[in-house]
Amino acid sequence: MIGPRLRRVAALTATLAAAGSLLVACGDDEQSSVDYLVDARVRSLNVNTRDGYADGALMALTRVLPGFSYVGPQGQTVADRDVGTATVQESTPLTVRYEFTDGAVYSDGHAMSCDDLLLAATAMGGKVKGFDASTNAGYRNIDKVDCKPGARTATVTFASGFTFGDWSSLFGAGSLLPAHVVGRLAGVPDVVGAINRKDSKALAKIATAWNTGFGLKPGGEIDPTTILSSGPYRLESYTTGKGLRLVANDKWWGRKPALGDVTVWPRGTDGAAALADGRVEVVDSGDLSASDALAGRETPITDRGSARDIAPVSVTNLVFARTGVASDILVRRALASCMPRNQLARAHGSNGLVWNLRSAAPADTLGPSLNAQFGRRYPRSDVARARGLLEQRPVDANGRRAKPVIRIGYPAGSTVDKAIVDTIAQSCVKAGITVRDASSPDFSVSSLGSTVDAVILSGDTFAASGTTSGVPAVFALYPGDPLNLSGFRDGTVRTSINELVATSSDSGRLPLLRSIETAAWDQLPSIPLFGTVRGRESSGVSNVVVGLGRSGTGWNMDRWGGA
């Protein structure tokens, strides 16, 4: 149901946009112009670490830390000329010149420079130890970055013979952290010099500062000298009861945000209470009950085969650990056999369809036809087959086979993930497999292989995810990439992914996708389940445009409520 506050916001929107003023209530009961509920966790300003990326924090921070591009509403890469321009100088080797816009500064007044770009390339390139980057996709193939400290331009040269079709997504929203802050936190005043000299001691300090220096938590102080912004909004405060408050950044050089502030309600705050009392106007969450509540839908869809879902750019999947009980391929195959993938898809998946691909989502032009080709493997529960596979395991000294216990993890509070685990557990117990729910409020992908044997991911995060290019998601199968949580290693897959990211034609991509999926189904580093369904609704706020990619609907929040 639409509460009275939503009607107030709708009535005031035009006035606020014309006057450029802030919506502030009387007394101490200050309220935001717009309240935005997401299922992402925001535990750091750095969305490029493994946890920051997996948490989906970019949903909240896209307009706080913009880059040379952003993920648009369809999951496409869009150039962000407010920050600067990226121009190809040569194609062989690929050479790109980056130039920051005049006036581009952080919220502390410090100019954005090539120092920030060099730091990003170093942190995510995978060649310098110590950086906890979420993925090295694209960055690993950078040969050099020509940067004079403080300069507003940089030239990035990629390795000879390398082609990366999605190069424009590099140095995008969230990737550019202030190098001068990292240097201060690390005690290394000359970050560029340390990188160019390959000073191992200084680089270790820089890596630690990059990994840990931008932490955020509800109730913690927002240090304006460290938690900076280079976008239309900056962070003002963060509490459990009042959410993550973003306010207009007075150092922003571009078009001013239409509304002066936005409150984001991430996972771990009192977003459910804010929704219940009518404060929330925009929802983007995997918890469909939240969007149903905002839209006033009292009867949820229980059979998604009757839904008319937009084809998603991400796939919900179960990713196995490389160690422990899940390292036994017979156990993985047994679990794949006994789980009812058709039942899971019907209850939770996009249009009720079982999805069989890891390397292509339903929105991919090749997805539907290729999906059918891999549909014969583990389509539904086959308990007898699962038992037979388990019986092939070797016996111990007492002539017994231990019954496998598989712990599946995810951030506590996800109703869909809980239902997935419960359904698998009920089906697979008949085959002799015990499945345990190992969710927790602070669950991290680093728990895989230690406290859990498998993790449920929506694409490659716990929140909004995916791009139309499929990068970096496909690198979850690339040997050695941090996004490859399962530790899957296959030389053919490595070659196929390298060729895939260099290929734009469907005719060239098709055999490569087949090669990747054939190897992945043979070895089962993960099990795709269904196209991810997310609830996205808004009420009483203009210019809200659903975002299918990993920036979520917040991709244009600075235009919400504007003319």
PDB file of N, CA and C in Angstrom, residues 239-271:
ATOM      1  N   THR A 239      23.707   4.568  10.167  1.00  0.00           N
ATOM      2  CA  THR A 239      23.256   3.942  11.407  1.00  0.00           C
ATOM      3  C   THR A 239      22.248   2.858  11.082  1.00  0.00           C
ATOM      4  N   THR A 240      22.062   1.953  12.032  1.00  0.00           N
ATOM      5  CA  THR A 240      21.079   0.888  11.845  1.00  0.00           C
ATOM      6  C   THR A 240      19.674   1.464  11.734  1.00  0.00           C
ATOM      7  N   GLY A 241      19.359   2.441  12.568  1.00  0.00           N
ATOM      8  CA  GLY A 241      18.003   2.963  12.621  1.00  0.00           C
ATOM      9  C   GLY A 241      17.662   3.977  11.555  1.00  0.00           C
ATOM     10  N   LYS A 242      18.694   4.646  10.985  1.00  0.00           N
ATOM     11  CA  LYS A 242      18.419   5.688   9.989  1.00  0.00           C
ATOM     12  C   LYS A 242      19.052   5.407   8.637  1.00  0.00           C
ATOM     13  N   GLY A 243      19.667   4.246   8.493  1.00  0.00           N
ATOM     14  CA  GLY A 243      20.209   3.838   7.205  1.00  0.00           C
ATOM     15  C   GLY A 243      21.474   4.574   6.814  1.00  0.00           C
ATOM     16  N   LEU A 244      21.838   4.433   5.543  1.00  0.00           N
ATOM     17  CA  LEU A 244      23.024   5.074   4.973  1.00  0.00           C
ATOM     18  C   LEU A 244      22.567   6.355   4.277  1.00  0.00           C
ATOM     19  N   ARG A 245      22.896   7.481   4.865  1.00  0.00           N
ATOM     20  CA  ARG A 245      22.410   8.756   4.352  1.00  0.00           C
ATOM     21  C   ARG A 245      23.420   9.357   3.377  1.00  0.00           C
ATOM     22  N   LEU A 246      22.961   9.584   2.145  1.00  0.00           N
ATOM     23  CA  LEU A 246      23.762  10.237   1.116  1.00  0.00           C
ATOM     24  C   LEU A 246      23.244  11.658   0.928  1.00  0.00           C
ATOM     25  N   VAL A 247      24.149  12.618   0.881  1.00  0.00           N
ATOM     26  CA  VAL A 247      23.752  14.014   0.675  1.00  0.00           C
ATOM     27  C   VAL A 247      24.532  14.579  -0.508  1.00  0.00           C
ATOM     28  N   ALA A 248      24.014  15.683  -1.060  1.00  0.00           N
ATOM     29  CA  ALA A 248      24.653  16.296  -2.216  1.00  0.00           C
ATOM     30  C   ALA A 248      26.101  16.672  -1.900  1.00  0.00           C
ATOM     31  N   ASN A 249      26.998  16.359  -2.824  1.00  0.00           N
ATOM     32  CA  ASN A 249      28.416  16.657  -2.699  1.00  0.00           C
ATOM     33  C   ASN A 249      28.667  18.055  -3.276  1.00  0.00           C
ATOM     34  N   ASP A 250      29.016  19.016  -2.424  1.00  0.00           N
ATOM     35  CA  ASP A 250      29.158  20.388  -2.899  1.00  0.00           C
ATOM     36  C   ASP A 250      30.404  20.600  -3.760  1.00  0.00           C
ATOM     37  N   LYS A 251      31.256  19.573  -3.844  1.00  0.00           N
ATOM     38  CA  LYS A 251      32.421  19.662  -4.724  1.00  0.00           C
ATOM     39  C   LYS A 251      32.140  19.037  -6.101  1.00  0.00           C
ATOM     40  N   TRP A 252      30.955  18.499  -6.289  1.00  0.00           N
ATOM     41  CA  TRP A 252      30.610  17.861  -7.565  1.00  0.00           C
ATOM     42  C   TRP A 252      30.529  18.916  -8.669  1.00  0.00           C
ATOM     43  N   TRP A 253      31.201  18.673  -9.747  1.00  0.00           N
ATOM     44  CA  TRP A 253      31.343  19.633 -10.833  1.00  0.00           C
ATOM     45  C   TRP A 253      30.294  19.453 -11.936  1.00  0.00           C
ATOM     46  N   GLY A 254      29.594  18.339 -11.898  1.00  0.00           N
ATOM     47  CA  GLY A 254      28.616  18.058 -12.939  1.00  0.00           C
ATOM     48  C   GLY A 254      27.239  18.604 -12.607  1.00  0.00           C
ATOM     49  N   ARG A 255      26.250  18.081 -13.294  1.00  0.00           N
ATOM     50  CA  ARG A 255      24.863  18.482 -13.066  1.00  0.00           C
ATOM     51  C   ARG A 255      24.469  18.096 -11.641  1.00  0.00           C
ATOM     52  N   LYS A 256      23.940  19.045 -10.908  1.00  0.00           N
ATOM     53  CA  LYS A 256      23.600  18.800  -9.517  1.00  0.00           C
ATOM     54  C   LYS A 256      22.507  17.742  -9.402  1.00  0.00           C
ATOM     55  N   PRO A 257      22.543  16.936  -8.328  1.00  0.00           N
ATOM     56  CA  PRO A 257      21.484  15.936  -8.159  1.00  0.00           C
ATOM     57  C   PRO A 257      20.126  16.609  -8.009  1.00  0.00           C
ATOM     58  N   ALA A 258      19.088  15.951  -8.533  1.00  0.00           N
ATOM     59  CA  ALA A 258      17.750  16.528  -8.520  1.00  0.00           C
ATOM     60  C   ALA A 258      17.238  16.712  -7.097  1.00  0.00           C
ATOM     61  N   LEU A 259      17.547  15.772  -6.240  1.00  0.00           N
ATOM     62  CA  LEU A 259      17.176  15.862  -4.828  1.00  0.00           C
ATOM     63  C   LEU A 259      18.445  15.914  -3.991  1.00  0.00           C
ATOM     64  N   GLY A 260      18.382  16.621  -2.902  1.00  0.00           N
ATOM     65  CA  GLY A 260      19.584  16.866  -2.116  1.00  0.00           C
ATOM     66  C   GLY A 260      20.076  15.702  -1.297  1.00  0.00           C
ATOM     67  N   ASP A 261      19.241  14.667  -1.113  1.00  0.00           N
ATOM     68  CA  ASP A 261      19.688  13.542  -0.298  1.00  0.00           C
ATOM     69  C   ASP A 261      18.881  12.292  -0.625  1.00  0.00           C
ATOM     70  N   VAL A 262      19.499  11.149  -0.354  1.00  0.00           N
ATOM     71  CA  VAL A 262      18.876   9.834  -0.508  1.00  0.00           C
ATOM     72  C   VAL A 262      19.307   8.993   0.690  1.00  0.00           C
ATOM     73  N   THR A 263      18.377   8.275   1.287  1.00  0.00           N
ATOM     74  CA  THR A 263      18.745   7.322   2.327  1.00  0.00           C
ATOM     75  C   THR A 263      18.657   5.916   1.750  1.00  0.00           C
ATOM     76  N   VAL A 264      19.768   5.207   1.814  1.00  0.00           N
ATOM     77  CA  VAL A 264      19.817   3.817   1.357  1.00  0.00           C
ATOM     78  C   VAL A 264      19.677   2.919   2.585  1.00  0.00           C
ATOM     79  N   TRP A 265      18.830   1.909   2.469  1.00  0.00           N
ATOM     80  CA  TRP A 265      18.642   0.932   3.550  1.00  0.00           C
ATOM     81  C   TRP A 265      19.267  -0.389   3.113  1.00  0.00           C
ATOM     82  N   PRO A 266      20.561  -0.599   3.414  1.00  0.00           N
ATOM     83  CA  PRO A 266      21.219  -1.861   3.039  1.00  0.00           C
ATOM     84  C   PRO A 266      20.844  -2.983   4.001  1.00  0.00           C
ATOM     85  N   ARG A 267      21.263  -4.191   3.656  1.00  0.00           N
ATOM     86  CA  ARG A 267      21.135  -5.323   4.568  1.00  0.00           C
ATOM     87  C   ARG A 267      21.892  -5.002   5.861  1.00  0.00           C
ATOM     88  N   GLY A 268      21.265  -5.293   7.007  1.00  0.00           N
ATOM     89  CA  GLY A 268      21.892  -4.994   8.282  1.00  0.00           C
ATOM     90  C   GLY A 268      21.384  -3.720   8.923  1.00  0.00           C
ATOM     91  N   THR A 269      20.499  -2.984   8.237  1.00  0.00           N
ATOM     92  CA  THR A 269      19.857  -1.816   8.830  1.00  0.00           C
ATOM     93  C   THR A 269      18.368  -2.122   9.017  1.00  0.00           C
ATOM     94  N   ASP A 270      17.631  -1.139   9.554  1.00  0.00           N
ATOM     95  CA  ASP A 270      16.204  -1.348   9.829  1.00  0.00           C
ATOM     96  C   ASP A 270      15.345  -1.049   8.608  1.00  0.00           C
ATOM     97  N   GLY A 271      15.759  -1.587   7.458  1.00  0.00           N
ATOM     98  CA  GLY A 271      15.022  -1.350   6.227  1.00  0.00           C
ATOM     99  C   GLY A 271      13.612  -1.910   6.251  1.00  0.00           C
TER     100      GLY A 271
END
